[in-house]
mmCIF file of C-alpha atoms in Angstrom:
data_model
loop_
_atom_site.group_PDB
_atom_site.id
_atom_site.type_symbol
_atom_site.label_atom_id
_atom_site.label_comp_id
_atom_site.label_asym_id
_atom_site.label_seq_id
_atom_site.Cartn_x
_atom_site.Cartn_y
_atom_site.Cartn_z
ATOM 1 C CA UNK A 1 40.564 -30.713 83.820
ATOM 2 C CA UNK A 2 41.828 -33.196 81.266
ATOM 3 C CA UNK A 3 39.630 -33.928 78.276
ATOM 4 C CA UNK A 4 40.736 -37.548 78.094
ATOM 5 C CA UNK A 5 39.910 -40.377 80.430
ATOM 6 C CA UNK A 6 39.563 -44.091 80.842
ATOM 7 C CA UNK A 7 36.468 -45.969 81.894
ATOM 8 C CA UNK A 8 36.712 -48.090 85.065
ATOM 9 C CA UNK A 9 33.697 -49.655 86.734
ATOM 10 C CA UNK A 10 31.389 -47.004 85.294
ATOM 11 C CA UNK A 11 33.692 -44.194 86.434
ATOM 12 C CA UNK A 12 35.759 -42.024 84.077
ATOM 13 C CA UNK A 13 39.275 -41.375 85.336
ATOM 14 C CA UNK A 14 40.471 -38.067 84.012
ATOM 15 C CA UNK A 15 43.242 -36.945 86.323
ATOM 16 C CA UNK A 16 46.812 -38.062 85.750
ATOM 17 C CA UNK A 17 49.450 -38.022 88.472
ATOM 18 C CA UNK A 18 53.192 -38.221 87.806
ATOM 19 C CA UNK A 19 55.428 -39.163 90.753
ATOM 20 C CA UNK A 20 59.098 -38.225 90.340
ATOM 21 C CA UNK A 21 62.256 -38.736 92.389
ATOM 22 C CA UNK A 22 64.462 -35.656 92.002
ATOM 23 C CA UNK A 23 67.878 -35.436 93.692
ATOM 24 C CA UNK A 24 70.413 -32.657 93.106
ATOM 25 C CA UNK A 25 69.894 -31.793 89.441
ATOM 26 C CA UNK A 26 66.775 -30.745 87.586
ATOM 27 C CA UNK A 27 67.703 -31.353 83.925
ATOM 28 C CA UNK A 28 67.595 -35.179 84.031
ATOM 29 C CA UNK A 29 64.193 -34.983 85.700
ATOM 30 C CA UNK A 30 62.957 -32.467 83.111
ATOM 31 C CA UNK A 31 64.039 -34.830 80.318
ATOM 32 C CA UNK A 32 62.181 -37.706 81.995
ATOM 33 C CA UNK A 33 59.039 -35.579 82.369
ATOM 34 C CA UNK A 34 59.272 -34.633 78.705
ATOM 35 C CA UNK A 35 59.455 -38.313 77.794
ATOM 36 C CA UNK A 36 56.440 -39.183 79.958
ATOM 37 C CA UNK A 37 54.577 -36.084 78.789
ATOM 38 C CA UNK A 38 52.343 -33.770 80.769
ATOM 39 C CA UNK A 39 48.956 -32.356 79.902
ATOM 40 C CA UNK A 40 46.274 -30.027 81.134
ATOM 41 C CA UNK A 41 45.038 -30.947 84.618
ATOM 42 C CA UNK A 42 47.935 -33.265 85.444
ATOM 43 C CA UNK A 43 49.488 -33.364 88.914
ATOM 44 C CA UNK A 44 53.261 -33.683 89.368
ATOM 45 C CA UNK A 45 54.522 -34.893 92.746
ATOM 46 C CA UNK A 46 58.221 -34.150 93.244
ATOM 47 C CA UNK A 47 60.029 -36.177 95.902
ATOM 48 C CA UNK A 48 63.451 -35.480 97.310
ATOM 49 C CA UNK A 49 65.421 -36.544 100.361
ATOM 50 C CA UNK A 50 66.428 -34.907 103.599
ATOM 51 C CA UNK A 51 68.954 -33.386 104.263
ATOM 52 C CA UNK A 52 67.715 -30.336 102.350
ATOM 53 C CA UNK A 53 70.972 -29.153 100.832
ATOM 54 C CA UNK A 54 71.095 -26.038 98.645
ATOM 55 C CA UNK A 55 71.544 -27.985 95.386
ATOM 56 C CA UNK A 56 68.501 -30.160 96.069
ATOM 57 C CA UNK A 57 66.335 -27.159 97.008
ATOM 58 C CA UNK A 58 67.431 -25.354 93.849
ATOM 59 C CA UNK A 59 66.630 -28.434 91.754
ATOM 60 C CA UNK A 60 63.112 -28.644 93.217
ATOM 61 C CA UNK A 61 62.492 -24.906 92.707
ATOM 62 C CA UNK A 62 63.908 -24.959 89.167
ATOM 63 C CA UNK A 63 61.769 -27.966 88.228
ATOM 64 C CA UNK A 64 58.592 -26.359 89.494
ATOM 65 C CA UNK A 65 59.420 -23.171 87.575
ATOM 66 C CA UNK A 66 60.290 -25.144 84.416
ATOM 67 C CA UNK A 67 57.018 -27.084 84.547
ATOM 68 C CA UNK A 68 54.998 -23.872 84.929
ATOM 69 C CA UNK A 69 56.931 -22.135 82.109
ATOM 70 C CA UNK A 70 56.799 -25.113 79.760
ATOM 71 C CA UNK A 71 53.304 -26.433 80.381
ATOM 72 C CA UNK A 72 51.505 -23.400 81.774
ATOM 73 C CA UNK A 73 49.583 -23.000 84.978
ATOM 74 C CA UNK A 74 47.194 -25.894 84.390
ATOM 75 C CA UNK A 75 49.600 -28.385 86.021
ATOM 76 C CA UNK A 76 49.597 -28.729 89.793
ATOM 77 C CA UNK A 77 53.056 -29.295 91.305
ATOM 78 C CA UNK A 78 53.619 -30.479 94.880
ATOM 79 C CA UNK A 79 57.003 -30.946 96.550
ATOM 80 C CA UNK A 80 57.749 -33.480 99.276
ATOM 81 C CA UNK A 81 60.891 -34.051 101.338
ATOM 82 C CA UNK A 82 61.244 -37.586 102.681
ATOM 83 C CA UNK A 83 63.385 -38.332 105.713
ATOM 84 C CA UNK A 84 65.199 -41.689 105.577
ATOM 85 C CA UNK A 85 65.457 -41.682 109.388
ATOM 86 C CA UNK A 86 61.676 -42.272 109.551
ATOM 87 C CA UNK A 87 62.109 -45.623 107.817
ATOM 88 C CA UNK A 88 61.735 -46.958 104.320
ATOM 89 C CA UNK A 89 58.174 -48.154 104.913
ATOM 90 C CA UNK A 90 57.071 -44.643 105.932
ATOM 91 C CA UNK A 91 58.606 -43.168 102.773
ATOM 92 C CA UNK A 92 56.723 -45.678 100.597
ATOM 93 C CA UNK A 93 53.494 -45.022 102.497
ATOM 94 C CA UNK A 94 53.909 -41.248 102.131
ATOM 95 C CA UNK A 95 54.364 -41.543 98.375
ATOM 96 C CA UNK A 96 51.399 -43.875 98.059
ATOM 97 C CA UNK A 97 49.136 -41.641 100.179
ATOM 98 C CA UNK A 98 50.138 -38.606 98.122
ATOM 99 C CA UNK A 99 48.913 -40.408 94.988
ATOM 100 C CA UNK A 100 45.751 -41.852 96.518
ATOM 101 C CA UNK A 101 44.471 -38.440 97.599
ATOM 102 C CA UNK A 102 43.943 -37.716 93.875
ATOM 103 C CA UNK A 103 41.943 -40.899 93.208
ATOM 104 C CA UNK A 104 40.431 -41.631 90.810
ATOM 105 C CA UNK A 105 43.545 -41.160 88.708
ATOM 106 C CA UNK A 106 46.055 -42.673 86.353
ATOM 107 C CA UNK A 107 49.616 -42.553 87.652
ATOM 108 C CA UNK A 108 53.121 -42.815 86.249
ATOM 109 C CA UNK A 109 56.104 -43.289 88.537
ATOM 110 C CA UNK A 110 59.435 -41.866 87.311
ATOM 111 C CA UNK A 111 62.770 -42.669 88.945
ATOM 112 C CA UNK A 112 64.948 -39.859 87.646
ATOM 113 C CA UNK A 113 67.244 -38.718 90.437
ATOM 114 C CA UNK A 114 68.080 -38.823 94.104
ATOM 115 C CA UNK A 115 69.613 -41.335 96.423
ATOM 116 C CA UNK A 116 69.157 -45.024 95.659
ATOM 117 C CA UNK A 117 66.811 -45.428 98.614
ATOM 118 C CA UNK A 118 64.555 -42.702 97.184
ATOM 119 C CA UNK A 119 64.384 -44.404 93.782
ATOM 120 C CA UNK A 120 63.580 -47.696 95.488
ATOM 121 C CA UNK A 121 60.871 -46.004 97.572
ATOM 122 C CA UNK A 122 59.256 -44.679 94.380
ATOM 123 C CA UNK A 123 59.425 -48.148 92.811
ATOM 124 C CA UNK A 124 57.938 -49.829 95.890
ATOM 125 C CA UNK A 125 55.182 -47.184 96.011
ATOM 126 C CA UNK A 126 54.363 -48.059 92.395
ATOM 127 C CA UNK A 127 54.174 -51.754 93.304
ATOM 128 C CA UNK A 128 52.018 -50.965 96.342
ATOM 129 C CA UNK A 129 49.669 -48.737 94.359
ATOM 130 C CA UNK A 130 49.380 -51.428 91.695
ATOM 131 C CA UNK A 131 48.738 -54.351 94.037
ATOM 132 C CA UNK A 132 47.564 -53.097 97.420
ATOM 133 C CA UNK A 133 45.735 -49.846 96.833
ATOM 134 C CA UNK A 134 42.588 -49.403 98.899
ATOM 135 C CA UNK A 135 41.374 -47.237 96.044
ATOM 136 C CA UNK A 136 40.731 -49.392 92.980
ATOM 137 C CA UNK A 137 40.495 -46.168 90.969
ATOM 138 C CA UNK A 138 44.291 -45.684 91.085
ATOM 139 C CA UNK A 139 45.483 -47.058 87.759
ATOM 140 C CA UNK A 140 49.264 -47.463 87.517
ATOM 141 C CA UNK A 141 50.238 -46.723 83.926
ATOM 142 C CA UNK A 142 54.002 -47.054 84.134
ATOM 143 C CA UNK A 143 57.178 -47.216 86.168
ATOM 144 C CA UNK A 144 59.875 -45.348 84.259
ATOM 145 C CA UNK A 145 63.542 -45.460 85.287
ATOM 146 C CA UNK A 146 65.562 -42.627 83.739
ATOM 147 C CA UNK A 147 68.978 -44.225 83.432
ATOM 148 C CA UNK A 148 71.973 -41.929 83.276
ATOM 149 C CA UNK A 149 75.350 -43.287 82.288
ATOM 150 C CA UNK A 150 78.190 -42.150 84.486
ATOM 151 C CA UNK A 151 80.832 -41.054 81.976
ATOM 152 C CA UNK A 152 83.449 -40.888 84.746
ATOM 153 C CA UNK A 153 83.309 -44.666 85.204
ATOM 154 C CA UNK A 154 85.593 -46.930 83.346
#
């Protein structure tokens, strides 16, 4: 359990959740997680998109392994695969529900990889958690886009 917390309506929020969009490569996501920072007792929710191609599965597995190797076993990692055929609203709701099950918590949303729709779903889930959450003990700390310049352009 984390040793830090914030006071909210007489309740101390000690758990931190980090929501991340992944995609096909793990290194950009790892850099984004390093920038956000992880600590003891944190929860990392990795989101990727169907179809489950080999590169995406390897990225998810490599990220989970990297988190455990870098930060130790005190960080809980969960992987989710969202299907765009189920609709954008369902993807946003799935992300939001995955965060709210850890309430009370502080949460950071990181858009680091994946299809554009997946990054938008993470952003909309951040907006929904910030404005519409049925759990007032979900405190949105940040929405972090990890921008990568395409060196092939130009």
